[in-house]
Short mmCIF file of C-alpha atoms in Angstrom, two decimals:
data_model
loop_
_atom_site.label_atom_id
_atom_site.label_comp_id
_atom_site.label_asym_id
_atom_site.label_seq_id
_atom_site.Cartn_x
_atom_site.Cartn_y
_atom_site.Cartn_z
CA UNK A 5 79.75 -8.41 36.50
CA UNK A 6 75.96 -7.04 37.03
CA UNK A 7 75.91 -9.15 40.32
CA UNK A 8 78.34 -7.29 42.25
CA UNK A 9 76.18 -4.44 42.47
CA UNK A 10 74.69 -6.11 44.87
CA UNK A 11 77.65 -4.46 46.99
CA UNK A 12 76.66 -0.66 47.57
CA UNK A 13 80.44 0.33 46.86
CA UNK A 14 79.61 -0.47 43.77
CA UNK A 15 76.34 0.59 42.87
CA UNK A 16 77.83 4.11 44.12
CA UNK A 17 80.68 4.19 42.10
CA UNK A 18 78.93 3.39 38.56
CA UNK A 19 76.21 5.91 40.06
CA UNK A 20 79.22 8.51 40.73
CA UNK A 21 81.26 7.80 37.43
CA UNK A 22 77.81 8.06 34.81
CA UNK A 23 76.50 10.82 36.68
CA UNK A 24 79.87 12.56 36.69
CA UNK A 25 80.46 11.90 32.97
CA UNK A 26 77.34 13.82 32.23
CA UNK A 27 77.81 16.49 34.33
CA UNK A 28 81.45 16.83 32.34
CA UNK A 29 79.66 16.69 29.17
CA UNK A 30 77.21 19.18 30.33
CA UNK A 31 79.65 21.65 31.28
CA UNK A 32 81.46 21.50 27.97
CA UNK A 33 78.83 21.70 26.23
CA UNK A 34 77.33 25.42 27.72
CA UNK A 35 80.40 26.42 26.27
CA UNK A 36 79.17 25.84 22.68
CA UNK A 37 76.91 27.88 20.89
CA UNK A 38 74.87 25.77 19.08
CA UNK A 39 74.92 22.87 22.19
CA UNK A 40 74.07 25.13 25.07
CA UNK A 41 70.16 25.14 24.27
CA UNK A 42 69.91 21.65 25.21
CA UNK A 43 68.75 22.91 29.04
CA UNK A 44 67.25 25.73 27.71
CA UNK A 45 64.15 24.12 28.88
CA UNK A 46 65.09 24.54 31.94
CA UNK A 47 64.70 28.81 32.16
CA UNK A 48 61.16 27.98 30.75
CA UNK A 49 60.84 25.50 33.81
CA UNK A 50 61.70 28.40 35.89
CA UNK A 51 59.43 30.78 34.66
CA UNK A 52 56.26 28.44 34.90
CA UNK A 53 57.07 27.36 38.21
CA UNK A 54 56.94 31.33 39.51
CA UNK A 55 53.82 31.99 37.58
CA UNK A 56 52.70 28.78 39.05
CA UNK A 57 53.76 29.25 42.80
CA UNK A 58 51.81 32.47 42.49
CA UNK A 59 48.47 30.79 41.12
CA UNK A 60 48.97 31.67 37.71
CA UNK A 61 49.01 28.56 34.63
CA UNK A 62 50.74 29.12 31.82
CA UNK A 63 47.81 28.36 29.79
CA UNK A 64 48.46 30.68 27.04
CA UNK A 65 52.05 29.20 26.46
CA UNK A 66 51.71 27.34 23.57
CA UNK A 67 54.93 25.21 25.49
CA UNK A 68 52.42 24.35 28.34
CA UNK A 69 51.11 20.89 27.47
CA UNK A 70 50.99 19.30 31.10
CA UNK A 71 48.42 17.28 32.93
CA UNK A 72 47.34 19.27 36.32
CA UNK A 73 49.74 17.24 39.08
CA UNK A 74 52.40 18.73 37.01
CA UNK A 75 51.67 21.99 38.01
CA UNK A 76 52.26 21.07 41.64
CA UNK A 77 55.59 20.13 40.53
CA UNK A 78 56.24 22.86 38.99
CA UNK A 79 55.08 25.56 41.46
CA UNK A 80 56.46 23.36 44.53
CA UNK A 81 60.07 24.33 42.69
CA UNK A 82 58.92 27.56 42.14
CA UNK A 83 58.25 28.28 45.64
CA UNK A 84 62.02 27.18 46.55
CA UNK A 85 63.36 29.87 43.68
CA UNK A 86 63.17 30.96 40.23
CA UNK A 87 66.41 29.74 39.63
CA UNK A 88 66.44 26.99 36.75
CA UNK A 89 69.56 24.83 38.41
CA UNK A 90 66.74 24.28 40.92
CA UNK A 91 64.96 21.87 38.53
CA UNK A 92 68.20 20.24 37.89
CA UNK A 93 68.47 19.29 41.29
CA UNK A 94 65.10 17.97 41.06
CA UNK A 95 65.41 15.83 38.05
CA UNK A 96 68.69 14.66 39.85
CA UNK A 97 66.79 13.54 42.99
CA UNK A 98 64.37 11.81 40.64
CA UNK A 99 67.08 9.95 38.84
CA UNK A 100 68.72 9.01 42.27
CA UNK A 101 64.86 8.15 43.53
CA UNK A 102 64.62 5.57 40.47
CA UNK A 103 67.84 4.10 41.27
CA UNK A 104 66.57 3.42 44.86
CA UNK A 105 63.10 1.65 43.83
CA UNK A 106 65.18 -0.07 41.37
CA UNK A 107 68.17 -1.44 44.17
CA UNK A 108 65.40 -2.48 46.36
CA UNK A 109 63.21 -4.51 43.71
CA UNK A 110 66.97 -6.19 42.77
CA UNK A 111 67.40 -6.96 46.48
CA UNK A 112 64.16 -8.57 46.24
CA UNK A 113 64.82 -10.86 43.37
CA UNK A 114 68.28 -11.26 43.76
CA UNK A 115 68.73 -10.03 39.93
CA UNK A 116 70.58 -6.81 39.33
CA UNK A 117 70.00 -6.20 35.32
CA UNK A 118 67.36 -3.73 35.95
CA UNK A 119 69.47 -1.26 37.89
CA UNK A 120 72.40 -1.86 35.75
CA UNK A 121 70.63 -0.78 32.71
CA UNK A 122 69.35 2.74 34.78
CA UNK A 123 73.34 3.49 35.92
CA UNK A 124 74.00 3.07 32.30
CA UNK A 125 70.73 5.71 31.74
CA UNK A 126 73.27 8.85 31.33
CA UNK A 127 75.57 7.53 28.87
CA UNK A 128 72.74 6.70 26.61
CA UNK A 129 70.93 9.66 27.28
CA UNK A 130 73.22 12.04 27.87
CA UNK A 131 73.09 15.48 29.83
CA UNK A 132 68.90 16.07 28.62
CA UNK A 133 68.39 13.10 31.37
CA UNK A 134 68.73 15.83 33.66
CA UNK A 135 67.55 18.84 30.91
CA UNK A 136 63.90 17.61 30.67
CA UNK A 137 60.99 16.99 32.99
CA UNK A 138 60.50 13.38 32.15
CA UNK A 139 61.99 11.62 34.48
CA UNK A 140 59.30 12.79 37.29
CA UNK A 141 56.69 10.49 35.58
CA UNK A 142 58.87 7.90 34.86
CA UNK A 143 59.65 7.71 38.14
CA UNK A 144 56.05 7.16 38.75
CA UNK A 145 55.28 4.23 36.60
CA UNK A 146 58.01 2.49 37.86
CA UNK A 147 56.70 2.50 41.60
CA UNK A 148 53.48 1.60 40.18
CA UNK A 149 54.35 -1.30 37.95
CA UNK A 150 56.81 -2.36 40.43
CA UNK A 151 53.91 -2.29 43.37
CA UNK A 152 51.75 -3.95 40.90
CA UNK A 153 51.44 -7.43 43.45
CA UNK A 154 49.22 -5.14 45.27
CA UNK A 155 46.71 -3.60 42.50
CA UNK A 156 44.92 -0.94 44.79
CA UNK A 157 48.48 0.83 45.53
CA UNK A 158 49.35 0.07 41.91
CA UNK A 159 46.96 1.86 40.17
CA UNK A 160 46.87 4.95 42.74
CA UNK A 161 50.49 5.47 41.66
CA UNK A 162 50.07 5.08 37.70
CA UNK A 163 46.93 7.52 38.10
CA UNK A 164 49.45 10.09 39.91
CA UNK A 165 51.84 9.18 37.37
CA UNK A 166 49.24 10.07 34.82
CA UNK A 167 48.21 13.39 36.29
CA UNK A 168 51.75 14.14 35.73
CA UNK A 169 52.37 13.36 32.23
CA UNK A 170 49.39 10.58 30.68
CA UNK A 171 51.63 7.70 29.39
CA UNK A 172 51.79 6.60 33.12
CA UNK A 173 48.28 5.34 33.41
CA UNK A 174 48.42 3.65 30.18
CA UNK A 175 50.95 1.53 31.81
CA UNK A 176 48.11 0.26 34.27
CA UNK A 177 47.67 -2.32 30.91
CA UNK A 178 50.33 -4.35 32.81
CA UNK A 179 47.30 -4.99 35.66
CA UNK A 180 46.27 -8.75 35.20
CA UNK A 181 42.26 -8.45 34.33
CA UNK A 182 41.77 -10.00 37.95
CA UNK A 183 43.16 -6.70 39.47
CA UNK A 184 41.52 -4.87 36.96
CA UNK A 185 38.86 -3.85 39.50
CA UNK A 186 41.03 -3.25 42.44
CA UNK A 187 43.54 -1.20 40.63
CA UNK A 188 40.37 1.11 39.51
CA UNK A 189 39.71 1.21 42.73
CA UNK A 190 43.01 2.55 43.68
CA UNK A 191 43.14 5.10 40.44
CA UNK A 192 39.58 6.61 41.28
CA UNK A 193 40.75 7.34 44.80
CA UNK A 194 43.83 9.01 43.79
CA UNK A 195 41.92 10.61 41.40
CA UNK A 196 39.58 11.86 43.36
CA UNK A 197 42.13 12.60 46.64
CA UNK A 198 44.64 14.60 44.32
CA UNK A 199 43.88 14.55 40.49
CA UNK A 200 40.69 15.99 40.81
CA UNK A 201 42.00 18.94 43.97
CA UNK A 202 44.97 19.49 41.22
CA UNK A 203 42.07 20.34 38.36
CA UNK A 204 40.82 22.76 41.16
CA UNK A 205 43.51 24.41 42.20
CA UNK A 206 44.95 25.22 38.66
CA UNK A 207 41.50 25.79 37.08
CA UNK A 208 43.56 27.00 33.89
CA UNK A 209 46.15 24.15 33.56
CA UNK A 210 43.74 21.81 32.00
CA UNK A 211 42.49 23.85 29.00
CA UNK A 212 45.64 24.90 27.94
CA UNK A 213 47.29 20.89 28.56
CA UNK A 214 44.19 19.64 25.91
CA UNK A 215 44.22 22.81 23.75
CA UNK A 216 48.06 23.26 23.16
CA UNK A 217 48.72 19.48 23.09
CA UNK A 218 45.84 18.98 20.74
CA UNK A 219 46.78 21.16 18.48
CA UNK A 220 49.81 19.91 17.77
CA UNK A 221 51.06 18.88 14.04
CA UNK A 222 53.58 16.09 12.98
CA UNK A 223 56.77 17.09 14.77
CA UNK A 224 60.34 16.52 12.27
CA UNK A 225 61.72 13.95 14.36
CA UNK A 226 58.48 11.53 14.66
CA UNK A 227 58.64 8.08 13.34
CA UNK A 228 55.78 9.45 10.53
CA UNK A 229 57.72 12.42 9.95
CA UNK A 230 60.71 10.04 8.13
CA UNK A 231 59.51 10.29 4.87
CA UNK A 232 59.47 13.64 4.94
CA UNK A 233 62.56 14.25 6.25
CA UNK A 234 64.18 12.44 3.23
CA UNK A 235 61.94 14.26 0.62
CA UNK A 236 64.10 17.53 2.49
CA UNK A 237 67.59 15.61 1.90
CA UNK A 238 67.28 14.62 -1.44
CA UNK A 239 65.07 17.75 -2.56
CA UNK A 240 65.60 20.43 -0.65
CA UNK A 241 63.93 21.98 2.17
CA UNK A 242 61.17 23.51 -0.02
CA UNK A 243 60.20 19.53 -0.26
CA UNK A 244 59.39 19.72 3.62
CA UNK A 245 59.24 23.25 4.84
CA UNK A 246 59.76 23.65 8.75
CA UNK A 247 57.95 25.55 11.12
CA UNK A 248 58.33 25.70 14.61
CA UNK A 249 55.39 25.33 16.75
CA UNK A 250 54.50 24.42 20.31
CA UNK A 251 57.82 24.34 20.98
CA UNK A 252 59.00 22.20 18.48
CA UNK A 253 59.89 21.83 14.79
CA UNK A 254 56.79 20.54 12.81
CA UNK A 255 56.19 19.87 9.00
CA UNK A 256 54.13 22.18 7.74
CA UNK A 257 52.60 20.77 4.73
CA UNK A 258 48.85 20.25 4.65
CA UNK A 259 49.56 16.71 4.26
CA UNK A 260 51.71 16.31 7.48
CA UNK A 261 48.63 18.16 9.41
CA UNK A 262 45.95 15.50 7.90
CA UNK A 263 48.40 12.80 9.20
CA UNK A 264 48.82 13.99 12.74
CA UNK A 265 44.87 13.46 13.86
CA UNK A 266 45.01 10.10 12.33
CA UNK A 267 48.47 8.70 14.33
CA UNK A 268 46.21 9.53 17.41
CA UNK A 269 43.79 6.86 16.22
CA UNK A 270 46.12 4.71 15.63
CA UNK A 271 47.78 4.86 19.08
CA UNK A 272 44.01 4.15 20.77
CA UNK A 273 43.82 0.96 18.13
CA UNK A 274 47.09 -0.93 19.04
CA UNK A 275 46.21 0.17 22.97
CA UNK A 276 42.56 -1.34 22.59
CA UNK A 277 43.76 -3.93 21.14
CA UNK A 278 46.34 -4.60 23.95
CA UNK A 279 43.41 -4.08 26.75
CA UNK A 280 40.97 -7.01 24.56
CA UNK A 281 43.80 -9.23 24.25
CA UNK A 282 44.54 -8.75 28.23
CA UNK A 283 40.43 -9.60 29.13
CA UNK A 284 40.65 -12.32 27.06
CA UNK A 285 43.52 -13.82 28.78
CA UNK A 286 45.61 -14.49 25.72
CA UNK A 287 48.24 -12.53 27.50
CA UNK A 288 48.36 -14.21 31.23
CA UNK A 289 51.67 -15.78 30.11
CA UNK A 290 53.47 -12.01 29.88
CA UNK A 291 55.34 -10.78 32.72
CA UNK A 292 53.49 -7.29 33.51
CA UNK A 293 57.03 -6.07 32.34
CA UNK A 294 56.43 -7.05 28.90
CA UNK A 295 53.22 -5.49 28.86
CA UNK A 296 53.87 -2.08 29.75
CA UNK A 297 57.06 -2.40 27.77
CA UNK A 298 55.47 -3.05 24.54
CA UNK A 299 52.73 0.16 25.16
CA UNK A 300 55.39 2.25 25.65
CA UNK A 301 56.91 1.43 22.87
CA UNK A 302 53.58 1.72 20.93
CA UNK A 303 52.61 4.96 22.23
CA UNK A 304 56.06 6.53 20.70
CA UNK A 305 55.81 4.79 17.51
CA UNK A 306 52.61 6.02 16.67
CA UNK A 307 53.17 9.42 18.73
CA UNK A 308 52.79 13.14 16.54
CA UNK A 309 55.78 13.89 18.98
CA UNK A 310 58.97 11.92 19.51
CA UNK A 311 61.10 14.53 21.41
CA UNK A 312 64.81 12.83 22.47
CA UNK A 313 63.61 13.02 26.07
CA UNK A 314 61.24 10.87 25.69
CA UNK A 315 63.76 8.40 25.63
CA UNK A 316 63.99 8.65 29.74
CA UNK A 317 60.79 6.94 29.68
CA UNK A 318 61.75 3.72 27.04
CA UNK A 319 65.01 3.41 29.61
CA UNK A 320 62.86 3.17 32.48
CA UNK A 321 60.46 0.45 31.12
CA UNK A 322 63.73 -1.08 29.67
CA UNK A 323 64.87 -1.16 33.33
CA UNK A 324 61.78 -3.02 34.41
CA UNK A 325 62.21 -5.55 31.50
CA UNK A 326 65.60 -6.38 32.70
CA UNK A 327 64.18 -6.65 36.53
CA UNK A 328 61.50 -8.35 35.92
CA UNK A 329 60.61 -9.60 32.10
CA UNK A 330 61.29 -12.29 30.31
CA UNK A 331 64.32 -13.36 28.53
CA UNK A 332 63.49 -12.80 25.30
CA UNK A 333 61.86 -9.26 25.68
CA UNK A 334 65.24 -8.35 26.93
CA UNK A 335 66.66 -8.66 23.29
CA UNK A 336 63.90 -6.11 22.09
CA UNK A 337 65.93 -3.82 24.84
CA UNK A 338 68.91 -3.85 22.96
CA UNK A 339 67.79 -1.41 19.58
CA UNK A 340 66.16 0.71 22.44
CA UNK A 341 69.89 1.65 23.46
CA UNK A 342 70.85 2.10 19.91
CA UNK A 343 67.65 4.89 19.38
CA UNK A 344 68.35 6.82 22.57
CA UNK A 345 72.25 7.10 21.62
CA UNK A 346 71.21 8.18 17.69
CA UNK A 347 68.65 10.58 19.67
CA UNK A 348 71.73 11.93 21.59
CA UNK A 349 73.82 12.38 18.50
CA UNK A 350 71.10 14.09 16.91
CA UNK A 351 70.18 16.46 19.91
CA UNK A 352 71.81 18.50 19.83
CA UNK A 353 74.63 17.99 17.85
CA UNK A 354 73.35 17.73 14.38
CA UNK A 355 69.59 19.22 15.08
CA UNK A 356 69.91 21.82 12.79
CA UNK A 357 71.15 19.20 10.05
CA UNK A 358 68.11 17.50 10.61
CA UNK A 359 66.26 20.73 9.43
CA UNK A 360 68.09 21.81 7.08
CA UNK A 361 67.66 19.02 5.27
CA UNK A 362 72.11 17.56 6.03
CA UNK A 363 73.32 14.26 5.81
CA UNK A 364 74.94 13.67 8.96
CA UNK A 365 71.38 14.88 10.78
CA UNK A 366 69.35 12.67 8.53
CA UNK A 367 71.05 9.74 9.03
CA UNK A 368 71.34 9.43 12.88
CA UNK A 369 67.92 10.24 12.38
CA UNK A 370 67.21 7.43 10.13
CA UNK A 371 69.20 5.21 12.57
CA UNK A 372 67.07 6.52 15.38
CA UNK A 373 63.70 5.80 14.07
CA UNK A 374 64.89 2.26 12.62
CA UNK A 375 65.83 1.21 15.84
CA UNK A 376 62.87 2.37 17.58
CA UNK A 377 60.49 0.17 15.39
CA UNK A 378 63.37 -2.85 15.18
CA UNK A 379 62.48 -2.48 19.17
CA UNK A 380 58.60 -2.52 18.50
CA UNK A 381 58.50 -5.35 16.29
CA UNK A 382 60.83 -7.83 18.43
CA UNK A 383 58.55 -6.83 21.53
CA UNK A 384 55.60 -7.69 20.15
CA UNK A 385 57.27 -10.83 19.03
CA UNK A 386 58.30 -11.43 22.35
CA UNK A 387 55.26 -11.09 24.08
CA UNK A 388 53.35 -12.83 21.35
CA UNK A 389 55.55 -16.16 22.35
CA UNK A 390 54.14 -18.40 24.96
CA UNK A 391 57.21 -20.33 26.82
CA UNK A 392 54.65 -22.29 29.42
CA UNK A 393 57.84 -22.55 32.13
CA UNK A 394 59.46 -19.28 31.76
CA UNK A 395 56.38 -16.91 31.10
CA UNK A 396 55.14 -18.51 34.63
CA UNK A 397 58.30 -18.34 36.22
CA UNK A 398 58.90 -14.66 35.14
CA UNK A 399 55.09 -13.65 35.89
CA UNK A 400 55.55 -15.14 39.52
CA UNK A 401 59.11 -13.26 40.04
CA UNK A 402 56.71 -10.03 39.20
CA UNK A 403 54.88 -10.78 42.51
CA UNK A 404 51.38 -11.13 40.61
CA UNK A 405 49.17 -13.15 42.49
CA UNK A 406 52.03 -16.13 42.80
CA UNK A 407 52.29 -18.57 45.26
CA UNK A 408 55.14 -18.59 47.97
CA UNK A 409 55.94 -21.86 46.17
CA UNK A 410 56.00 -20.50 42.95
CA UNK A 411 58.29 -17.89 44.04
CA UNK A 412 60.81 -20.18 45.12
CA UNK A 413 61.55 -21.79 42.08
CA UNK A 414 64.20 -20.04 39.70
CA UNK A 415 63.22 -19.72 36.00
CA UNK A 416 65.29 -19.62 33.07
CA UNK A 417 65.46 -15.62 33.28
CA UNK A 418 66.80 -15.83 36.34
#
C-alpha cells in the first residue's frame, strides 16, 4: 500500500531495493560491449567540467548545448575531480534530493502517490537515471512548482531551473495569472542575482548553447522522425540515411532538415496557446500540476530531440501529478510509464536496430512514441474537463491562493 510510506522504514527500503536494482543492472551491463556506452556521457561530463573549472566552455563541442547555470554545475564537479563516477554521485544526490522535496510535500497532504511514482523512477528508467544530466533541472522544477503557493520563490526557482536546462521556466505556465506578476518578479531577480553573473562568468557558454542547439536536425528517435524510421524498415536504410550529429543520430535527408525549424514553431504555438488560455482564465479549474504536466508533455512531442533521458523529466512532472493533480490527469500518467520503459528497451539494447533499420528496434520504438502522444492526448483531455468540486478541491490541495477552509476539506483525489 502507497500509504505506508508514510513510515520512513519504508520509504528507505523501496529507495534501497530500486536504487540497488539499477546499480545491479548497471554493473552488468559495463560488461557488454554494445551496453557499456550508456554512461559514456559521463567521461564527456568529466572533461567539460575540467575545462570548465579552469574557465574554459566547451563552446566548440558540438555536444555542448547547455544554458550558462549549467556550467556552474559542471565546473563545481570539476573542481572536486576529473573523475566521471563523480557526476554519478551527483546525479545520485539529485535523485535522493527529489525524493526528499517529494516526502515532505506527501507529509503535507497526507497523500503518498507522488513519491511512490519517483521510487519506482529507476525501474522505468533504468541505469541512464543516473547516466544523464537531467535530473539536476528536474530537480529544479519540482521545488519550483511545488513552492508555487508563494509565486516570488516560485518563479526564482523555475528561472534557476531554466538557466540550467530551459524546459524549467516553461513550467512557470503552472503560475495562476494572479501570480503572474509576482513570480516575474521572483524570475528577474534570480535572473539578474545568478543567470545574468553565470552569462558573465562563462562569456563562451552561451554562443555555443544557441549555436550548437540551434543547429540541430530531426534526431531518429523524435516523435517526427517515425515516419522515417519505417520508410528505413520496410526499405532499407538508403530510405532514411543516418548521420550522427551533435551528439546524436539525425536523418539526414533535406526533407528531415526543412522539418526540424518548423517543430520549433510548433512547440511556441501549443505553449502560446497554453499562456492565452491561462490569462483568460479558462484554465483556473487545473491544478498547477496539470498545467505543467501537459507542457511538458508538449514540449517533447513537438521537440527535434527526444533523447531517452528526457524521460527523467516526464517522471518528475508525473510525480507532481500524482502529489498534487487531479484524478483524471493521473490516467494520462499511465502511457508515460509505458514510453520511458520502451525508451529503456530501446537504449541501449536495440539502438543500433533502430538505425539499422531492425524490427525489434523499430518496434519498441513505435511503442515508445505511441505512448508518448496516447499520454498527450488524454492530458489535454484531462485538463480540458471542468469537474467544479474536484478541480477546486485539487487546486486548493496545491496551496494556490486557498483558504485554510478550503484546505480542510478532502476532495475526490484525495
Amino acid at each position: 500500500r502507497v500509504s505506508r510510506l508514510a513510515e520512513r522504514r519504508h520509504r528507505l527500503t523501496w529507495w534501497g531495493l530500486t536504487r540497488g536494482f539499477v546499480l545491479i543492472v548497471a554493473v552488468a551491463m559495463m560488461f557488454h560491449h554494445d551496453w557499456k556506452h550508456i554512461f559514456d556521457d559521463l567521461n564527456v561530463y568529466a572533461g567539460w567540467g575540467v575545462d570548465l573549472a579552469a574557465g574554459q566552455v566547451p563552446a566548440d563541442d558540438p555536444m555542448w548545448q547547455y544554458p550558462p547555470l549549467a556550467a556552474f554545475v559542471f565546473a563545481g564537479v570539476g573542481l572536486v575531480g576529473s573523475q566521471p563516477w563523480l557526476f554519478a554521485v551527483l546525479f545520485v544526490a539529485v535523485d535522493l534530493a527529489i525524493g526528499v522535496l517529494l516526502t515532505r510535500d506527501a507529509a503535507r497532504r497526507g497523500r503518498w502517490g507522488g513519491l511512490a511514482v519517483w521510487l519506482a523512477a529507476p525501474v522505468l528508467l533504468g541505469p541512464i537515471l543516473y547516466g544523464r544530466y537531467d535530473a539536476v533541472p528536474t530537480l529544479a522544477a519540482l521545488a519550483g512548482l511545488l513552492a508555487i503557493a508563494t509565486p516570488v520563490v516560485a518563479g526564482a526557482i523555475l528561472a534557476v531551473g531554466g538557466g540550467l536546462k530551459v524546459w524549467p521556466a516553461v513550467m512557470a505556465l503552472a503560475l495562476s495569472q494572479r501570480a503572474w506578476f509576482k513570480g516575474a518578479l521572483g524570475a528577474l531577480s534570480a535572473a539578474l542575482v545568478i543567470v545574468v553573473p553565470a552569462t558573465w562568468a562563462f562569456p563562451g557558454g552561451i554562443g555555443g548553447f544557441l549555436g550548437n542547439g540551434g543547429e540541430r536536425g530531426l534526431q531518429t528517435e523524435s516523435v517526427a522522425a517515425l515516419p522515417f524510421v519505417w520508410a528505413r524498415l520496410f526499405r532499407g536504410e538508403q530510405a532514411a540515411p543516418e548521420s550522427f550529429r551533435y551528439g546524436s543520430s539525425e536523418i539526414d535527408l533535406p526533407i528531415a532538415d526543412a522539418i526540424a525549424p518548423w517543430l520549433i514553431v510548433l512547440t511556441a504555438v501549443g505553449l502560446l496557446v497554453l499562456i492565452v488560455l491561462r490569462a483568460l482564465g479558462r484554465l483556473d479549474h487545473a491544478p498547477p500540476a496539470d498545467i505543467a504536466f501537459v507542457a511538458i508533455l508538449w514540449l517533447m512531442v513537438t521537440s527535434r530531440v527526444l533523447s531517452p533521458q528526457f524521460n527523467v523529466w516526464l517522471v518528475g512532472m508525473a510525480a507532481l501529478v500524482w502529489a498534487a493533480g487531479s484524478q483524471r490527469m493521473r490516467r494520462a500518467t499511465i502511457p508515460v510509464a509505458v514510453t520511458a520503459i520502451a525508451a529503456q528497451a530501446l537504449y541501449p539494447f536495440s539502438y543500433i536496430d533502430i538505425i539499422e533499420g531492425g524490427f525489434i528496434g523499430t518496434a519498441w520504438h513505435t511503442v515508445r512514441i505511441v505512448a508518448l502522444l496516447c499520454a498527450m492526448v488524454m492530458a489535454v483531455r484531462a485538463l480540458a474537463a471542468r469537474p467544479a468540486l474536484a478541480g477546486s478541491a485539487d487546486r486548493a490541495q496545491d496551496g494556490e491562493h486557498a483558504a485554510p477552509a478550503e484546505r480542510a476539506v478532502p476532495g475526490p483525489s484525495a
